[in-house]
């Protein structure tokens, strides 16, 4: 999140914001669990779609008061009422996008990269970046194995793990903190990346190109939510409404490179940004992409094989 927005919010409201980051939903969930009984928890969290559903089931979130969100009208209706929170009782979309493939065209011909399977090519030894997100990484292997990326079948998850083990000689890093940085610094030449991070990387180095794989990219949505244990619920609603303003959505898009679901923001952006297929993914790519769903207790299976993979 752009720090200038946090500063501006405090200046407007007098509410001080203590901002904490996380590399994955699993880390966010663990942090929230640790603070549930200490009274030092969070007032606003930003879980991905499949974790919203999990947190609702575990009674970790409180209902949002839509009457306190004047700018709720800015969210396009087609991005509301998704299966993971069908009436948006507990969450609202913050940013959304697709995870695809980044290629350094100075080292690799982008025309030769069309599929997730290309990451396995032996000539890319020690050149590949994968995100540090269990579900995203397993999503790719499951898709290539012809299985649902939301499977709860342990045999299918194990088979995906075994496929991923064969990728490890090519993987130089797992990074979900600032995944664009290793590409910009020339440490990696190929791999996974979020479309927003790809936009930022291309600004730094035009040789870096973003590719939507033919099997479909990973469709994701990060969401606003208020934990059950939040102390400043009023301030939490003010913060969400503040970020929903078109002028603040513009700052997020320009600084972070992620699409914000906001009706008013496109009128504030340059035509170049509005028409950028990396920043605003084409509808056909969004439709082809598969959103990660809640897998219930099977999340522990994913975590088991994820930990094995990272220590292999």
PDB file of C-alpha atoms in Angstrom, residues 86-237:
ATOM      1  CA  UNK A  86     -22.059 -14.233  -1.652  1.00  0.00           C
ATOM      2  CA  UNK A  87     -23.565 -11.037  -0.207  1.00  0.00           C
ATOM      3  CA  UNK A  88     -20.287  -9.285   0.674  1.00  0.00           C
ATOM      4  CA  UNK A  89     -21.366  -9.399   4.275  1.00  0.00           C
ATOM      5  CA  UNK A  90     -17.790  -9.840   5.516  1.00  0.00           C
ATOM      6  CA  UNK A  91     -15.575  -8.566   2.705  1.00  0.00           C
ATOM      7  CA  UNK A  92     -15.250  -6.218  -0.256  1.00  0.00           C
ATOM      8  CA  UNK A  93     -12.770  -6.353  -3.163  1.00  0.00           C
ATOM      9  CA  UNK A  94      -9.605  -4.283  -2.705  1.00  0.00           C
ATOM     10  CA  UNK A  95      -7.403  -5.232  -5.685  1.00  0.00           C
ATOM     11  CA  UNK A  96      -7.627  -8.010  -8.248  1.00  0.00           C
ATOM     12  CA  UNK A  97      -5.489  -9.444 -10.973  1.00  0.00           C
ATOM     13  CA  UNK A  98      -3.894 -12.442 -12.614  1.00  0.00           C
ATOM     14  CA  UNK A  99      -0.693 -14.354 -11.935  1.00  0.00           C
ATOM     15  CA  UNK A 100       1.085 -15.132 -15.194  1.00  0.00           C
ATOM     16  CA  UNK A 101       4.581 -15.533 -16.609  1.00  0.00           C
ATOM     17  CA  UNK A 102       7.349 -12.925 -16.734  1.00  0.00           C
ATOM     18  CA  UNK A 103      10.094 -13.206 -19.370  1.00  0.00           C
ATOM     19  CA  UNK A 104      13.300 -11.245 -19.856  1.00  0.00           C
ATOM     20  CA  UNK A 105      13.368 -10.872 -23.639  1.00  0.00           C
ATOM     21  CA  UNK A 106      17.105 -10.067 -23.539  1.00  0.00           C
ATOM     22  CA  UNK A 107      17.717 -13.683 -22.500  1.00  0.00           C
ATOM     23  CA  UNK A 108      14.687 -15.634 -23.722  1.00  0.00           C
ATOM     24  CA  UNK A 109      12.552 -15.213 -26.842  1.00  0.00           C
ATOM     25  CA  UNK A 110       9.035 -14.457 -25.484  1.00  0.00           C
ATOM     26  CA  UNK A 111       7.500 -16.230 -28.492  1.00  0.00           C
ATOM     27  CA  UNK A 112       8.860 -19.524 -27.134  1.00  0.00           C
ATOM     28  CA  UNK A 113       6.986 -19.105 -23.837  1.00  0.00           C
ATOM     29  CA  UNK A 114       3.277 -19.904 -24.126  1.00  0.00           C
ATOM     30  CA  UNK A 115       2.583 -22.371 -21.315  1.00  0.00           C
ATOM     31  CA  UNK A 116       3.177 -22.925 -17.612  1.00  0.00           C
ATOM     32  CA  UNK A 117       4.960 -26.109 -18.727  1.00  0.00           C
ATOM     33  CA  UNK A 118       7.713 -23.996 -20.290  1.00  0.00           C
ATOM     34  CA  UNK A 119       9.063 -23.249 -16.803  1.00  0.00           C
ATOM     35  CA  UNK A 120      10.229 -26.891 -16.693  1.00  0.00           C
ATOM     36  CA  UNK A 121      12.480 -26.635 -19.775  1.00  0.00           C
ATOM     37  CA  UNK A 122      15.994 -27.822 -18.815  1.00  0.00           C
ATOM     38  CA  UNK A 123      17.677 -24.797 -20.419  1.00  0.00           C
ATOM     39  CA  UNK A 124      16.175 -22.608 -17.686  1.00  0.00           C
ATOM     40  CA  UNK A 125      18.195 -24.107 -14.829  1.00  0.00           C
ATOM     41  CA  UNK A 126      18.639 -21.547 -11.992  1.00  0.00           C
ATOM     42  CA  UNK A 127      16.630 -18.935 -13.931  1.00  0.00           C
ATOM     43  CA  UNK A 128      13.076 -19.334 -12.598  1.00  0.00           C
ATOM     44  CA  UNK A 129      11.202 -17.419  -9.884  1.00  0.00           C
ATOM     45  CA  UNK A 130       8.124 -18.885  -8.202  1.00  0.00           C
ATOM     46  CA  UNK A 131       5.858 -16.951  -5.871  1.00  0.00           C
ATOM     47  CA  UNK A 132       6.078 -17.876  -2.200  1.00  0.00           C
ATOM     48  CA  UNK A 133       2.449 -18.971  -2.114  1.00  0.00           C
ATOM     49  CA  UNK A 134       1.544 -22.634  -1.681  1.00  0.00           C
ATOM     50  CA  UNK A 135      -1.807 -22.492  -3.436  1.00  0.00           C
ATOM     51  CA  UNK A 136      -0.480 -20.525  -6.413  1.00  0.00           C
ATOM     52  CA  UNK A 137       2.474 -22.830  -6.973  1.00  0.00           C
ATOM     53  CA  UNK A 138       0.366 -25.984  -6.634  1.00  0.00           C
ATOM     54  CA  UNK A 139      -2.306 -24.385  -8.853  1.00  0.00           C
ATOM     55  CA  UNK A 140       0.106 -24.558 -11.803  1.00  0.00           C
ATOM     56  CA  UNK A 141       1.119 -28.194 -11.308  1.00  0.00           C
ATOM     57  CA  UNK A 142      -2.470 -29.315 -10.742  1.00  0.00           C
ATOM     58  CA  UNK A 143      -3.573 -27.491 -13.887  1.00  0.00           C
ATOM     59  CA  UNK A 144      -0.818 -29.131 -15.936  1.00  0.00           C
ATOM     60  CA  UNK A 145      -1.808 -32.511 -14.468  1.00  0.00           C
ATOM     61  CA  UNK A 146      -5.371 -31.967 -15.687  1.00  0.00           C
ATOM     62  CA  UNK A 147      -6.749 -31.611 -12.153  1.00  0.00           C
ATOM     63  CA  UNK A 148      -8.718 -28.869 -10.429  1.00  0.00           C
ATOM     64  CA  UNK A 149      -6.485 -26.237  -8.781  1.00  0.00           C
ATOM     65  CA  UNK A 150      -8.999 -26.413  -5.918  1.00  0.00           C
ATOM     66  CA  UNK A 151      -8.800 -30.169  -5.393  1.00  0.00           C
ATOM     67  CA  UNK A 152      -8.956 -31.619  -1.895  1.00  0.00           C
ATOM     68  CA  UNK A 153      -7.722 -35.047  -3.024  1.00  0.00           C
ATOM     69  CA  UNK A 154      -4.403 -35.854  -1.350  1.00  0.00           C
ATOM     70  CA  UNK A 155      -3.252 -38.159  -4.140  1.00  0.00           C
ATOM     71  CA  UNK A 156      -3.738 -35.359  -6.679  1.00  0.00           C
ATOM     72  CA  UNK A 157      -1.925 -32.863  -4.439  1.00  0.00           C
ATOM     73  CA  UNK A 158       0.901 -35.365  -3.920  1.00  0.00           C
ATOM     74  CA  UNK A 159       1.196 -35.888  -7.688  1.00  0.00           C
ATOM     75  CA  UNK A 160       1.388 -32.099  -8.125  1.00  0.00           C
ATOM     76  CA  UNK A 161       4.133 -32.011  -5.482  1.00  0.00           C
ATOM     77  CA  UNK A 162       6.065 -34.689  -7.362  1.00  0.00           C
ATOM     78  CA  UNK A 163       5.783 -32.656 -10.555  1.00  0.00           C
ATOM     79  CA  UNK A 164       7.002 -29.549  -8.725  1.00  0.00           C
ATOM     80  CA  UNK A 165      10.026 -31.428  -7.360  1.00  0.00           C
ATOM     81  CA  UNK A 166      11.174 -31.865 -10.964  1.00  0.00           C
ATOM     82  CA  UNK A 167      10.987 -28.080 -11.384  1.00  0.00           C
ATOM     83  CA  UNK A 168      13.296 -27.324  -8.441  1.00  0.00           C
ATOM     84  CA  UNK A 169      16.578 -27.432 -10.445  1.00  0.00           C
ATOM     85  CA  UNK A 170      15.248 -24.452 -12.405  1.00  0.00           C
ATOM     86  CA  UNK A 171      14.007 -22.485  -9.364  1.00  0.00           C
ATOM     87  CA  UNK A 172      16.406 -19.937  -7.928  1.00  0.00           C
ATOM     88  CA  UNK A 173      13.982 -18.260  -5.498  1.00  0.00           C
ATOM     89  CA  UNK A 174      10.471 -18.181  -4.044  1.00  0.00           C
ATOM     90  CA  UNK A 175       9.394 -14.536  -3.697  1.00  0.00           C
ATOM     91  CA  UNK A 176       6.042 -12.938  -2.918  1.00  0.00           C
ATOM     92  CA  UNK A 177       7.437  -9.911  -1.102  1.00  0.00           C
ATOM     93  CA  UNK A 178       8.554  -7.832  -4.099  1.00  0.00           C
ATOM     94  CA  UNK A 179       8.602 -10.358  -6.950  1.00  0.00           C
ATOM     95  CA  UNK A 180       9.383  -7.732  -9.584  1.00  0.00           C
ATOM     96  CA  UNK A 181      12.766  -6.884  -7.996  1.00  0.00           C
ATOM     97  CA  UNK A 182      14.711 -10.056  -8.962  1.00  0.00           C
ATOM     98  CA  UNK A 183      13.541  -9.606 -12.563  1.00  0.00           C
ATOM     99  CA  UNK A 184      14.581  -5.945 -12.661  1.00  0.00           C
ATOM    100  CA  UNK A 185      17.949  -6.738 -11.068  1.00  0.00           C
ATOM    101  CA  UNK A 186      18.619  -9.526 -13.568  1.00  0.00           C
ATOM    102  CA  UNK A 187      18.690 -12.279 -10.947  1.00  0.00           C
ATOM    103  CA  UNK A 188      15.985 -14.288 -12.744  1.00  0.00           C
ATOM    104  CA  UNK A 189      14.900 -14.449 -16.379  1.00  0.00           C
ATOM    105  CA  UNK A 190      11.601 -16.313 -16.208  1.00  0.00           C
ATOM    106  CA  UNK A 191       8.851 -17.288 -13.814  1.00  0.00           C
ATOM    107  CA  UNK A 192       5.664 -16.436 -12.027  1.00  0.00           C
ATOM    108  CA  UNK A 193       4.573 -12.877 -11.365  1.00  0.00           C
ATOM    109  CA  UNK A 194       1.424 -10.938 -10.553  1.00  0.00           C
ATOM    110  CA  UNK A 195       0.280  -8.677 -13.365  1.00  0.00           C
ATOM    111  CA  UNK A 196       0.703  -5.576 -11.190  1.00  0.00           C
ATOM    112  CA  UNK A 197       4.274  -6.480 -10.320  1.00  0.00           C
ATOM    113  CA  UNK A 198       4.900  -7.172 -14.013  1.00  0.00           C
ATOM    114  CA  UNK A 199       3.661  -3.673 -14.827  1.00  0.00           C
ATOM    115  CA  UNK A 200       6.119  -2.168 -12.332  1.00  0.00           C
ATOM    116  CA  UNK A 201       8.966  -4.335 -13.645  1.00  0.00           C
ATOM    117  CA  UNK A 202       8.314  -3.300 -17.252  1.00  0.00           C
ATOM    118  CA  UNK A 203       8.466   0.369 -16.219  1.00  0.00           C
ATOM    119  CA  UNK A 204      11.963  -0.263 -14.851  1.00  0.00           C
ATOM    120  CA  UNK A 205      13.097  -2.516 -17.692  1.00  0.00           C
ATOM    121  CA  UNK A 206      11.107  -2.610 -20.977  1.00  0.00           C
ATOM    122  CA  UNK A 207      12.779  -5.931 -21.860  1.00  0.00           C
ATOM    123  CA  UNK A 208      10.617  -7.612 -19.221  1.00  0.00           C
ATOM    124  CA  UNK A 209       7.406  -8.905 -20.777  1.00  0.00           C
ATOM    125  CA  UNK A 210       4.262 -10.376 -19.208  1.00  0.00           C
ATOM    126  CA  UNK A 211       2.636 -13.427 -20.794  1.00  0.00           C
ATOM    127  CA  UNK A 212      -0.783 -14.957 -20.172  1.00  0.00           C
ATOM    128  CA  UNK A 213      -0.227 -18.759 -20.368  1.00  0.00           C
ATOM    129  CA  UNK A 214      -2.502 -20.703 -22.704  1.00  0.00           C
ATOM    130  CA  UNK A 215      -3.850 -22.879 -19.855  1.00  0.00           C
ATOM    131  CA  UNK A 216      -5.095 -19.748 -18.112  1.00  0.00           C
ATOM    132  CA  UNK A 217      -3.563 -17.438 -15.539  1.00  0.00           C
ATOM    133  CA  UNK A 218      -4.386 -17.594 -11.827  1.00  0.00           C
ATOM    134  CA  UNK A 219      -7.251 -15.183 -11.074  1.00  0.00           C
ATOM    135  CA  UNK A 220      -7.051 -13.666  -7.619  1.00  0.00           C
ATOM    136  CA  UNK A 221      -8.752 -11.015  -5.553  1.00  0.00           C
ATOM    137  CA  UNK A 222      -7.536  -9.457  -2.313  1.00  0.00           C
ATOM    138  CA  UNK A 223     -10.253  -8.114  -0.065  1.00  0.00           C
ATOM    139  CA  UNK A 224     -10.962  -5.701   2.750  1.00  0.00           C
ATOM    140  CA  UNK A 225     -12.161  -7.405   5.934  1.00  0.00           C
ATOM    141  CA  UNK A 226     -12.473  -6.512   9.611  1.00  0.00           C
ATOM    142  CA  UNK A 227     -11.397  -9.144  12.167  1.00  0.00           C
ATOM    143  CA  UNK A 228     -13.805 -10.192  14.895  1.00  0.00           C
ATOM    144  CA  UNK A 229     -11.263  -8.915  17.456  1.00  0.00           C
ATOM    145  CA  UNK A 230     -10.852  -5.432  15.912  1.00  0.00           C
ATOM    146  CA  UNK A 231     -10.758  -2.652  18.515  1.00  0.00           C
ATOM    147  CA  UNK A 232     -11.285   0.384  16.272  1.00  0.00           C
ATOM    148  CA  UNK A 233     -14.181  -0.768  14.089  1.00  0.00           C
ATOM    149  CA  UNK A 234     -15.205   2.806  13.293  1.00  0.00           C
ATOM    150  CA  UNK A 235     -11.674   3.637  12.151  1.00  0.00           C
ATOM    151  CA  UNK A 236     -11.564   0.432  10.109  1.00  0.00           C
ATOM    152  CA  UNK A 237     -14.675   1.449   8.158  1.00  0.00           C
TER     153      UNK A 237
END
